[in-house]
mmCIF file of C-alpha atoms and ligand atoms in Angstrom:
data_model
loop_
_atom_site.group_PDB
_atom_site.id
_atom_site.type_symbol
_atom_site.label_atom_id
_atom_site.label_comp_id
_atom_site.label_asym_id
_atom_site.label_seq_id
_atom_site.Cartn_x
_atom_site.Cartn_y
_atom_site.Cartn_z
ATOM 1 C CA UNK S 130 -2.057 -59.186 -15.485
ATOM 2 C CA UNK S 131 -2.692 -56.240 -13.171
ATOM 3 C CA UNK S 132 -2.834 -57.289 -9.542
ATOM 4 C CA UNK S 133 -3.945 -55.248 -6.562
ATOM 5 C CA UNK S 134 -2.718 -55.374 -2.964
ATOM 6 C CA UNK S 135 -3.780 -53.061 -0.135
ATOM 7 C CA UNK S 136 -3.082 -52.497 3.527
ATOM 8 C CA UNK S 137 -4.293 -50.055 6.215
ATOM 9 C CA UNK S 138 -1.658 -47.779 7.740
ATOM 10 C CA UNK S 139 -1.911 -45.419 10.704
ATOM 11 C CA UNK S 140 -0.010 -42.209 9.901
ATOM 12 C CA UNK S 141 0.788 -40.298 13.076
ATOM 13 C CA UNK S 142 1.278 -36.527 13.441
ATOM 14 C CA UNK S 143 3.889 -34.722 15.523
ATOM 15 C CA UNK S 144 1.266 -32.316 16.897
ATOM 16 C CA UNK S 145 -2.508 -32.283 17.277
ATOM 17 C CA UNK S 146 -3.871 -30.428 14.250
ATOM 18 C CA UNK S 147 -6.985 -28.229 14.592
ATOM 19 C CA UNK S 148 -9.182 -26.421 12.090
ATOM 20 C CA UNK S 149 -12.491 -24.601 12.569
ATOM 21 C CA UNK S 150 -14.418 -27.898 12.457
ATOM 22 C CA UNK S 151 -12.366 -30.332 14.572
ATOM 23 C CA UNK S 152 -8.967 -31.781 15.448
ATOM 24 C CA UNK S 153 -6.868 -34.924 14.969
ATOM 25 C CA UNK S 154 -3.483 -36.433 15.789
ATOM 26 C CA UNK S 155 -3.369 -39.256 13.247
ATOM 27 C CA UNK S 156 -4.704 -40.140 9.813
ATOM 28 C CA UNK S 157 -5.992 -43.608 8.917
ATOM 29 C CA UNK S 158 -4.634 -44.442 5.462
ATOM 30 C CA UNK S 159 -5.184 -47.211 2.979
ATOM 31 C CA UNK S 160 -2.000 -47.972 1.060
ATOM 32 C CA UNK S 161 -2.443 -49.663 -2.306
ATOM 33 C CA UNK S 162 -0.131 -51.340 -4.793
ATOM 34 C CA UNK S 163 -0.777 -52.299 -8.418
ATOM 35 C CA UNK S 164 1.660 -54.733 -10.007
ATOM 36 C CA UNK S 165 2.241 -55.636 -13.647
ATOM 37 C CA UNK S 166 5.011 -57.864 -15.009
ATOM 38 C CA UNK S 167 6.988 -57.589 -11.769
ATOM 39 C CA UNK S 168 6.803 -53.765 -11.572
ATOM 40 C CA UNK S 169 5.012 -52.156 -8.608
ATOM 41 C CA UNK S 170 3.079 -48.881 -8.576
ATOM 42 C CA UNK S 171 2.215 -47.377 -5.180
ATOM 43 C CA UNK S 172 -0.873 -45.445 -4.133
ATOM 44 C CA UNK S 173 -2.507 -44.070 -1.024
ATOM 45 C CA UNK S 174 -5.910 -43.013 0.287
ATOM 46 C CA UNK S 175 -6.118 -40.480 3.123
ATOM 47 C CA UNK S 176 -9.681 -40.171 4.357
ATOM 48 C CA UNK S 177 -10.781 -37.102 6.320
ATOM 49 C CA UNK S 178 -14.091 -37.650 8.137
ATOM 50 C CA UNK S 179 -15.727 -34.728 6.301
ATOM 51 C CA UNK S 180 -15.821 -36.645 3.018
ATOM 52 C CA UNK S 181 -17.399 -39.754 4.534
ATOM 53 C CA UNK S 182 -14.728 -42.385 3.815
ATOM 54 C CA UNK S 183 -13.101 -44.736 6.316
ATOM 55 C CA UNK S 184 -10.950 -47.857 6.405
ATOM 56 C CA UNK S 185 -14.204 -49.856 6.315
ATOM 57 C CA UNK S 186 -15.548 -48.137 3.182
ATOM 58 C CA UNK S 187 -12.115 -48.319 1.500
ATOM 59 C CA UNK S 188 -11.821 -52.044 2.246
ATOM 60 C CA UNK S 189 -15.317 -52.725 0.934
ATOM 61 C CA UNK S 190 -14.566 -50.728 -2.219
ATOM 62 C CA UNK S 191 -11.213 -52.409 -2.912
ATOM 63 C CA UNK S 192 -12.755 -55.848 -2.416
ATOM 64 C CA UNK S 193 -15.084 -55.074 -5.340
ATOM 65 C CA UNK S 194 -12.271 -54.143 -7.732
ATOM 66 C CA UNK S 195 -11.669 -56.774 -10.420
ATOM 67 C CA UNK S 196 -8.989 -55.764 -12.922
ATOM 68 C CA UNK S 197 -8.914 -59.129 -14.706
ATOM 69 C CA UNK S 198 -10.683 -57.573 -17.723
ATOM 70 C CA UNK S 199 -7.735 -55.239 -18.361
ATOM 71 C CA UNK S 200 -4.677 -56.733 -20.020
ATOM 72 C CA UNK S 201 -2.867 -53.411 -20.505
ATOM 73 C CA UNK S 202 -2.151 -50.754 -17.836
ATOM 74 C CA UNK S 203 -1.997 -48.167 -20.649
ATOM 75 C CA UNK S 204 -5.753 -48.667 -21.085
ATOM 76 C CA UNK S 205 -5.711 -46.049 -18.324
ATOM 77 C CA UNK S 206 -8.821 -44.006 -19.170
ATOM 78 C CA UNK S 207 -11.012 -47.114 -19.336
ATOM 79 C CA UNK S 208 -9.521 -48.645 -16.174
ATOM 80 C CA UNK S 209 -10.207 -45.440 -14.243
ATOM 81 C CA UNK S 210 -13.739 -45.139 -15.671
ATOM 82 C CA UNK S 211 -14.394 -48.699 -14.510
ATOM 83 C CA UNK S 212 -13.087 -47.905 -11.017
ATOM 84 C CA UNK S 213 -15.165 -44.712 -10.851
ATOM 85 C CA UNK S 214 -18.288 -46.616 -11.925
ATOM 86 C CA UNK S 215 -18.098 -49.154 -9.062
ATOM 87 C CA UNK S 216 -19.777 -46.817 -6.553
ATOM 88 C CA UNK S 217 -20.439 -43.082 -6.149
ATOM 89 C CA UNK S 218 -18.162 -41.073 -3.837
ATOM 90 C CA UNK S 219 -15.186 -43.028 -2.450
ATOM 91 C CA UNK S 220 -12.896 -40.440 -4.040
ATOM 92 C CA UNK S 221 -9.866 -41.064 -1.812
ATOM 93 C CA UNK S 222 -9.780 -44.807 -2.351
ATOM 94 C CA UNK S 223 -10.307 -44.208 -6.082
ATOM 95 C CA UNK S 224 -7.360 -41.777 -5.950
ATOM 96 C CA UNK S 225 -5.193 -44.466 -4.360
ATOM 97 C CA UNK S 226 -5.745 -46.644 -7.430
ATOM 98 C CA UNK S 227 -5.187 -43.769 -9.876
ATOM 99 C CA UNK S 228 -1.899 -42.889 -8.137
ATOM 100 C CA UNK S 229 -0.716 -46.509 -8.136
ATOM 101 C CA UNK S 230 -1.645 -46.866 -11.820
ATOM 102 C CA UNK S 231 0.230 -43.706 -12.855
ATOM 103 C CA UNK S 232 3.237 -44.709 -10.745
ATOM 104 C CA UNK S 233 3.194 -48.053 -12.521
ATOM 105 C CA UNK S 234 2.910 -46.665 -16.057
ATOM 106 C CA UNK S 235 5.572 -44.042 -15.340
ATOM 107 C CA UNK S 236 7.899 -46.849 -14.285
ATOM 108 C CA UNK S 237 7.003 -48.906 -17.358
ATOM 109 C CA UNK S 238 7.821 -45.846 -19.532
ATOM 110 C CA UNK S 239 10.831 -44.902 -17.367
ATOM 111 C CA UNK S 240 9.415 -41.368 -17.106
ATOM 112 C CA UNK S 241 8.337 -39.173 -14.190
ATOM 113 C CA UNK S 242 4.544 -38.850 -14.355
ATOM 114 C CA UNK S 243 4.678 -35.079 -15.062
ATOM 115 C CA UNK S 244 6.455 -35.767 -18.355
ATOM 116 C CA UNK S 245 3.794 -38.300 -19.318
ATOM 117 C CA UNK S 246 1.280 -35.424 -18.868
ATOM 118 C CA UNK S 247 3.396 -32.988 -20.895
ATOM 119 C CA UNK S 248 4.444 -30.919 -17.902
ATOM 120 C CA UNK S 249 7.898 -29.669 -16.909
ATOM 121 C CA UNK S 250 9.786 -30.643 -13.769
ATOM 122 C CA UNK S 251 8.674 -28.146 -11.129
ATOM 123 C CA UNK S 252 10.171 -27.254 -7.754
ATOM 124 C CA UNK S 253 7.287 -25.280 -6.263
ATOM 125 C CA UNK S 254 7.412 -23.303 -3.047
ATOM 126 C CA UNK S 255 4.871 -24.913 -0.741
ATOM 127 C CA UNK S 256 3.065 -23.131 2.012
ATOM 128 C CA UNK S 257 3.289 -24.619 5.502
ATOM 129 C CA UNK S 258 0.019 -24.854 7.408
ATOM 130 C CA UNK S 259 -0.624 -23.561 10.905
ATOM 131 C CA UNK S 260 -3.766 -25.073 12.432
ATOM 132 C CA UNK S 261 -6.145 -23.302 14.782
ATOM 133 C CA UNK S 262 -4.610 -22.746 18.226
ATOM 134 C CA UNK S 263 -4.098 -19.920 20.706
ATOM 135 C CA UNK S 264 -2.575 -16.821 19.069
ATOM 136 C CA UNK S 265 0.662 -17.382 21.070
ATOM 137 C CA UNK S 266 1.006 -21.012 19.990
ATOM 138 C CA UNK S 267 0.335 -20.044 16.366
ATOM 139 C CA UNK S 268 3.059 -17.394 16.525
ATOM 140 C CA UNK S 269 5.470 -20.016 17.946
ATOM 141 C CA UNK S 270 4.680 -22.329 15.032
ATOM 142 C CA UNK S 271 5.277 -19.484 12.580
ATOM 143 C CA UNK S 272 8.775 -19.002 13.994
ATOM 144 C CA UNK S 273 9.444 -22.702 13.606
ATOM 145 C CA UNK S 274 8.339 -22.595 9.971
ATOM 146 C CA UNK S 275 10.618 -19.722 8.950
ATOM 147 C CA UNK S 276 12.151 -21.618 6.007
ATOM 148 C CA UNK S 277 8.843 -21.510 4.112
ATOM 149 C CA UNK S 278 8.035 -18.751 1.645
ATOM 150 C CA UNK S 279 4.311 -18.806 2.576
ATOM 151 C CA UNK S 280 2.358 -19.694 5.698
ATOM 152 C CA UNK S 281 -1.146 -21.095 5.328
ATOM 153 C CA UNK S 282 -3.214 -19.998 8.308
ATOM 154 C CA UNK S 283 -6.403 -21.746 9.360
ATOM 155 C CA UNK S 284 -9.005 -19.187 10.418
ATOM 156 C CA UNK S 285 -12.795 -19.182 10.638
ATOM 157 C CA UNK S 286 -12.969 -18.659 14.405
ATOM 158 C CA UNK S 287 -13.982 -15.789 16.690
ATOM 159 C CA UNK S 288 -10.263 -15.044 17.258
ATOM 160 C CA UNK S 289 -9.154 -14.534 13.660
ATOM 161 C CA UNK S 290 -7.754 -11.014 14.072
ATOM 162 C CA UNK S 291 -5.842 -11.890 17.266
ATOM 163 C CA UNK S 292 -4.289 -14.931 15.577
ATOM 164 C CA UNK S 293 -3.100 -12.939 12.581
ATOM 165 C CA UNK S 294 -1.828 -10.077 14.732
ATOM 166 C CA UNK S 295 0.202 -12.508 16.853
ATOM 167 C CA UNK S 296 1.720 -14.258 13.832
ATOM 168 C CA UNK S 297 2.423 -10.992 12.030
ATOM 169 C CA UNK S 298 4.310 -9.735 15.074
ATOM 170 C CA UNK S 299 6.947 -12.456 14.542
ATOM 171 C CA UNK S 300 7.199 -12.841 10.753
ATOM 172 C CA UNK S 301 6.751 -11.083 7.414
ATOM 173 C CA UNK S 302 5.987 -14.297 5.442
ATOM 174 C CA UNK S 303 2.911 -13.810 3.183
ATOM 175 C CA UNK S 304 -0.225 -15.687 4.219
ATOM 176 C CA UNK S 305 -2.543 -18.071 2.427
ATOM 177 C CA UNK S 306 -5.756 -17.885 4.493
ATOM 178 C CA UNK S 307 -8.132 -20.852 4.822
ATOM 179 C CA UNK S 308 -11.408 -20.090 6.612
ATOM 180 C CA UNK S 309 -12.646 -23.684 6.119
ATOM 181 C CA UNK S 310 -16.250 -22.413 5.681
ATOM 182 C CA UNK S 311 -16.009 -20.702 9.075
ATOM 183 C CA UNK S 312 -17.273 -17.231 8.107
ATOM 184 C CA UNK S 313 -21.065 -17.003 8.227
ATOM 185 C CA UNK S 314 -21.773 -13.308 7.554
ATOM 186 C CA UNK S 315 -20.753 -11.978 4.150
ATOM 187 C CA UNK S 316 -20.422 -8.310 5.125
ATOM 188 C CA UNK S 317 -18.183 -9.202 8.082
ATOM 189 C CA UNK S 318 -16.189 -11.579 5.879
ATOM 190 C CA UNK S 319 -15.605 -8.821 3.316
ATOM 191 C CA UNK S 320 -14.405 -6.431 5.995
ATOM 192 C CA UNK S 321 -12.056 -9.113 7.348
ATOM 193 C CA UNK S 322 -10.680 -9.817 3.858
ATOM 194 C CA UNK S 323 -9.840 -6.111 3.403
ATOM 195 C CA UNK S 324 -7.993 -6.219 6.727
ATOM 196 C CA UNK S 325 -6.239 -9.490 5.818
ATOM 197 C CA UNK S 326 -5.076 -7.943 2.563
ATOM 198 C CA UNK S 327 -3.412 -5.140 4.517
ATOM 199 C CA UNK S 328 -1.737 -7.849 6.665
ATOM 200 C CA UNK S 329 -0.046 -9.414 3.638
ATOM 201 C CA UNK S 330 -2.432 -12.135 2.434
ATOM 202 C CA UNK S 331 -2.234 -13.710 -1.034
ATOM 203 C CA UNK S 332 -5.690 -15.344 -1.295
ATOM 204 C CA UNK S 333 -8.652 -16.632 0.732
ATOM 205 C CA UNK S 334 -9.679 -20.275 0.685
ATOM 206 C CA UNK S 335 -13.297 -21.381 1.257
ATOM 207 C CA UNK S 336 -14.473 -18.254 3.077
ATOM 208 C CA UNK S 337 -18.089 -19.274 3.697
ATOM 209 C CA UNK S 338 -19.997 -22.593 3.899
ATOM 210 C CA UNK S 339 -19.937 -24.524 0.647
ATOM 211 C CA UNK S 340 -23.756 -24.560 0.438
ATOM 212 C CA UNK S 341 -23.871 -20.756 0.515
ATOM 213 C CA UNK S 342 -23.349 -20.249 -3.208
ATOM 214 C CA UNK S 343 -24.860 -16.760 -3.317
ATOM 215 C CA UNK S 344 -22.857 -15.626 -0.256
ATOM 216 C CA UNK S 345 -19.565 -16.875 -1.679
ATOM 217 C CA UNK S 346 -20.377 -15.382 -5.103
ATOM 218 C CA UNK S 347 -21.268 -12.035 -3.483
ATOM 219 C CA UNK S 348 -17.948 -12.070 -1.655
ATOM 220 C CA UNK S 349 -15.938 -13.064 -4.744
ATOM 221 C CA UNK S 350 -17.453 -10.179 -6.724
ATOM 222 C CA UNK S 351 -16.283 -7.665 -4.108
ATOM 223 C CA UNK S 352 -13.190 -9.291 -2.578
ATOM 224 C CA UNK S 353 -9.899 -7.414 -3.001
ATOM 225 C CA UNK S 354 -8.139 -10.823 -2.828
ATOM 226 C CA UNK S 355 -8.723 -13.948 -4.954
ATOM 227 C CA UNK S 356 -11.115 -16.490 -3.457
ATOM 228 C CA UNK S 357 -10.509 -20.231 -3.823
ATOM 229 C CA UNK S 358 -13.171 -22.940 -3.514
ATOM 230 C CA UNK S 359 -12.019 -26.036 -1.632
ATOM 231 C CA UNK S 360 -14.822 -27.895 0.167
ATOM 232 C CA UNK S 361 -17.202 -26.598 -2.556
ATOM 233 C CA UNK S 362 -15.175 -28.020 -5.454
ATOM 234 C CA UNK S 363 -14.450 -31.714 -5.412
ATOM 235 C CA UNK S 364 -14.486 -33.031 -8.969
ATOM 236 C CA UNK S 365 -14.280 -31.933 -12.591
ATOM 237 C CA UNK S 366 -18.060 -31.579 -12.877
ATOM 238 C CA UNK S 367 -18.081 -28.996 -10.038
ATOM 239 C CA UNK S 368 -15.893 -26.472 -11.848
ATOM 240 C CA UNK S 369 -18.411 -24.874 -14.197
ATOM 241 C CA UNK S 370 -20.647 -23.847 -11.280
ATOM 242 C CA UNK S 371 -17.643 -22.811 -9.191
ATOM 243 C CA UNK S 372 -16.428 -20.487 -11.951
ATOM 244 C CA UNK S 373 -19.143 -17.981 -11.022
ATOM 245 C CA UNK S 374 -18.607 -18.442 -7.264
ATOM 246 C CA UNK S 375 -14.798 -18.352 -6.776
ATOM 247 C CA UNK S 376 -11.720 -17.026 -8.565
ATOM 248 C CA UNK S 377 -9.926 -20.337 -8.222
ATOM 249 C CA UNK S 378 -10.119 -23.959 -7.122
ATOM 250 C CA UNK S 379 -8.129 -26.074 -4.709
ATOM 251 C CA UNK S 380 -7.400 -29.420 -6.368
ATOM 252 C CA UNK S 381 -6.717 -32.299 -3.986
ATOM 253 C CA UNK S 382 -6.148 -35.803 -5.297
ATOM 254 C CA UNK S 383 -8.179 -37.282 -2.425
ATOM 255 C CA UNK S 384 -11.254 -35.250 -3.445
ATOM 256 C CA UNK S 385 -11.027 -35.645 -7.204
ATOM 257 C CA UNK S 386 -10.119 -39.373 -7.634
ATOM 258 C CA UNK S 387 -6.486 -38.811 -8.522
ATOM 259 C CA UNK S 388 -3.845 -37.417 -10.861
ATOM 260 C CA UNK S 389 -5.762 -37.893 -14.110
ATOM 261 C CA UNK S 390 -8.894 -36.038 -13.024
ATOM 262 C CA UNK S 391 -6.730 -33.466 -11.202
ATOM 263 C CA UNK S 392 -4.939 -32.771 -14.496
ATOM 264 C CA UNK S 393 -8.260 -32.352 -16.299
ATOM 265 C CA UNK S 394 -9.496 -30.013 -13.550
ATOM 266 C CA UNK S 395 -6.406 -27.813 -13.730
ATOM 267 C CA UNK S 396 -6.642 -27.527 -17.515
ATOM 268 C CA UNK S 397 -10.393 -26.807 -17.353
ATOM 269 C CA UNK S 398 -10.006 -24.195 -14.611
ATOM 270 C CA UNK S 399 -7.290 -22.425 -16.614
ATOM 271 C CA UNK S 400 -9.515 -22.456 -19.717
ATOM 272 C CA UNK S 401 -12.214 -20.722 -17.632
ATOM 273 C CA UNK S 402 -9.725 -18.099 -16.458
ATOM 274 C CA UNK S 403 -9.558 -19.476 -12.926
ATOM 275 C CA UNK S 404 -6.611 -19.818 -10.579
ATOM 276 C CA UNK S 405 -5.319 -23.267 -9.655
ATOM 277 C CA UNK S 406 -4.171 -24.275 -6.204
ATOM 278 C CA UNK S 407 -2.830 -27.729 -5.352
ATOM 279 C CA UNK S 408 -3.674 -28.946 -1.862
ATOM 280 C CA UNK S 409 -3.544 -32.122 0.177
ATOM 281 C CA UNK S 410 -4.753 -33.967 3.241
ATOM 282 C CA UNK S 411 -2.491 -35.517 5.892
ATOM 283 C CA UNK S 412 -0.615 -37.875 3.593
ATOM 284 C CA UNK S 413 2.657 -39.742 3.183
ATOM 285 C CA UNK S 414 5.285 -38.863 0.586
ATOM 286 C CA UNK S 415 3.351 -41.124 -1.780
ATOM 287 C CA UNK S 416 0.284 -38.929 -2.380
ATOM 288 C CA UNK S 417 2.301 -35.712 -1.981
ATOM 289 C CA UNK S 418 4.843 -36.827 -4.606
ATOM 290 C CA UNK S 419 1.885 -37.747 -6.841
ATOM 291 C CA UNK S 420 0.199 -34.344 -6.488
ATOM 292 C CA UNK S 421 3.493 -32.536 -7.088
ATOM 293 C CA UNK S 422 3.567 -34.047 -10.587
ATOM 294 C CA UNK S 423 0.881 -31.451 -11.469
ATOM 295 C CA UNK S 424 2.746 -28.481 -9.970
ATOM 296 C CA UNK S 425 3.550 -27.162 -13.447
ATOM 297 C CA UNK S 426 -0.151 -26.216 -13.742
ATOM 298 C CA UNK S 427 -0.521 -24.611 -10.302
ATOM 299 C CA UNK S 428 -0.522 -20.948 -9.294
ATOM 300 C CA UNK S 429 -0.234 -21.860 -5.598
ATOM 301 C CA UNK S 430 0.984 -25.033 -3.922
ATOM 302 C CA UNK S 431 0.080 -26.265 -0.450
ATOM 303 C CA UNK S 432 1.639 -29.728 -0.346
ATOM 304 C CA UNK S 433 2.782 -29.993 3.244
ATOM 305 C CA UNK S 434 0.671 -32.930 4.498
ATOM 306 C CA UNK S 435 3.671 -35.259 4.884
ATOM 307 C CA UNK S 436 5.945 -32.813 6.707
ATOM 308 C CA UNK S 437 4.829 -33.065 10.323
ATOM 309 C CA UNK S 438 4.303 -36.833 10.365
ATOM 310 C CA UNK S 439 6.389 -39.242 12.438
ATOM 311 C CA UNK S 440 6.121 -42.542 10.542
ATOM 312 C CA UNK S 441 6.065 -41.735 6.812
ATOM 313 C CA UNK S 442 6.675 -45.151 5.209
ATOM 314 C CA UNK S 443 8.046 -43.794 1.901
ATOM 315 C CA UNK S 444 10.915 -41.610 0.851
ATOM 316 C CA UNK S 445 10.035 -39.313 -2.021
ATOM 317 C CA UNK S 446 9.863 -35.626 -2.685
ATOM 318 C CA UNK S 447 12.362 -33.554 -0.708
ATOM 319 C CA UNK S 448 12.263 -30.073 0.783
ATOM 320 C CA UNK S 449 14.924 -27.401 0.488
ATOM 321 C CA UNK S 450 14.383 -23.900 1.901
ATOM 322 C CA UNK S 451 10.633 -24.170 1.433
ATOM 323 C CA UNK S 452 10.870 -25.562 -2.090
ATOM 324 C CA UNK S 453 9.610 -29.056 -2.910
ATOM 325 C CA UNK S 454 12.276 -31.025 -4.755
ATOM 326 C CA UNK S 455 10.994 -34.088 -6.637
ATOM 327 C CA UNK S 456 13.386 -37.011 -6.953
ATOM 328 C CA UNK S 457 13.005 -37.099 -10.754
ATOM 329 C CA UNK S 458 12.709 -40.878 -10.579
ATOM 330 C CA UNK S 459 10.228 -42.675 -12.886
ATOM 331 C CA UNK S 460 6.576 -42.782 -11.846
ATOM 332 C CA UNK S 461 5.757 -40.590 -8.865
ATOM 333 C CA UNK S 462 9.352 -40.923 -7.681
ATOM 334 C CA UNK S 463 9.045 -42.683 -4.320
ATOM 335 C CA UNK S 464 10.765 -45.623 -2.657
ATOM 336 C CA UNK S 465 9.210 -47.749 0.093
ATOM 337 C CA UNK S 466 11.118 -47.263 3.332
ATOM 338 C CA UNK S 467 12.992 -49.948 5.239
ATOM 339 C CA UNK S 468 9.819 -51.197 6.931
ATOM 340 C CA UNK S 469 8.055 -53.798 4.819
ATOM 341 C CA UNK S 470 4.566 -52.494 3.969
ATOM 342 C CA UNK S 471 3.229 -55.173 1.629
HETATM 343 MG MG1 MG H 285 -8.880 -25.874 2.559
#
């Protein structure tokens, strides 16, 4: 029998984190656990306000889940279809169950989840994110993050050029740029992208508001750098429309209901000739170690959501000179820390 346990957890950040739409210093999480024949699989939901989930919605959703009709955890596709059918939205809490289920079946098979999906062990270079701040503070952060191969810079403000100039004065690390829908004028955005290219930028994430399909498509047609849809691309069904609007997609487990749909999205995007980025929210090593299982399909990896937290309850994926180093253990490869969670 598959049994479910869950518990809220307050993940705290070392620093206040700001983007063009708001700021936060903690992340309310729902930790989940699925057990079968004495083996535990661990999952996690991290719920940014933008996507409308909260501890209350996650609790209500999990209270509806009844897995008594499923005798076999390897009935994975049907279990996840059942979970998805319980209510629309709720993608992060659905992801927590998908992650726990894949952790469980990886442990039952004694395989890391990436091997179950036919993917090699990957040790991707992750970018490290610098949130919106004064140009001076952002440059200080850049110096602190000198072990990373790439810096992901949050823009979409009136100060974008000053921020980049300040950071570029202290480091030569290439930039991933995330405007978080902050650019409203397409001609100005295009001019800025040309300038950002000259400053050593690899790609541009969510340049304009997600509703502005024609503006983003106009920009993508002319942009000298690849564009990546993030807020505009949540699930598998969004990709076909996004293929004419962006060069690539940012896959996050919390948006797309988990590893299984994330795998399908990466394969679909590649089939459409699109680039694949793996991203995250503020998360523990649980969801980050889960997302990293798909790194073999990614062109760019931004899995840094666990790095500046102070009370990560799991040990999992490691970091060495900017490279993520999975443990190689079965499932998603994490161990609960000394503090008892469940
Ligand atoms: Mg983004």
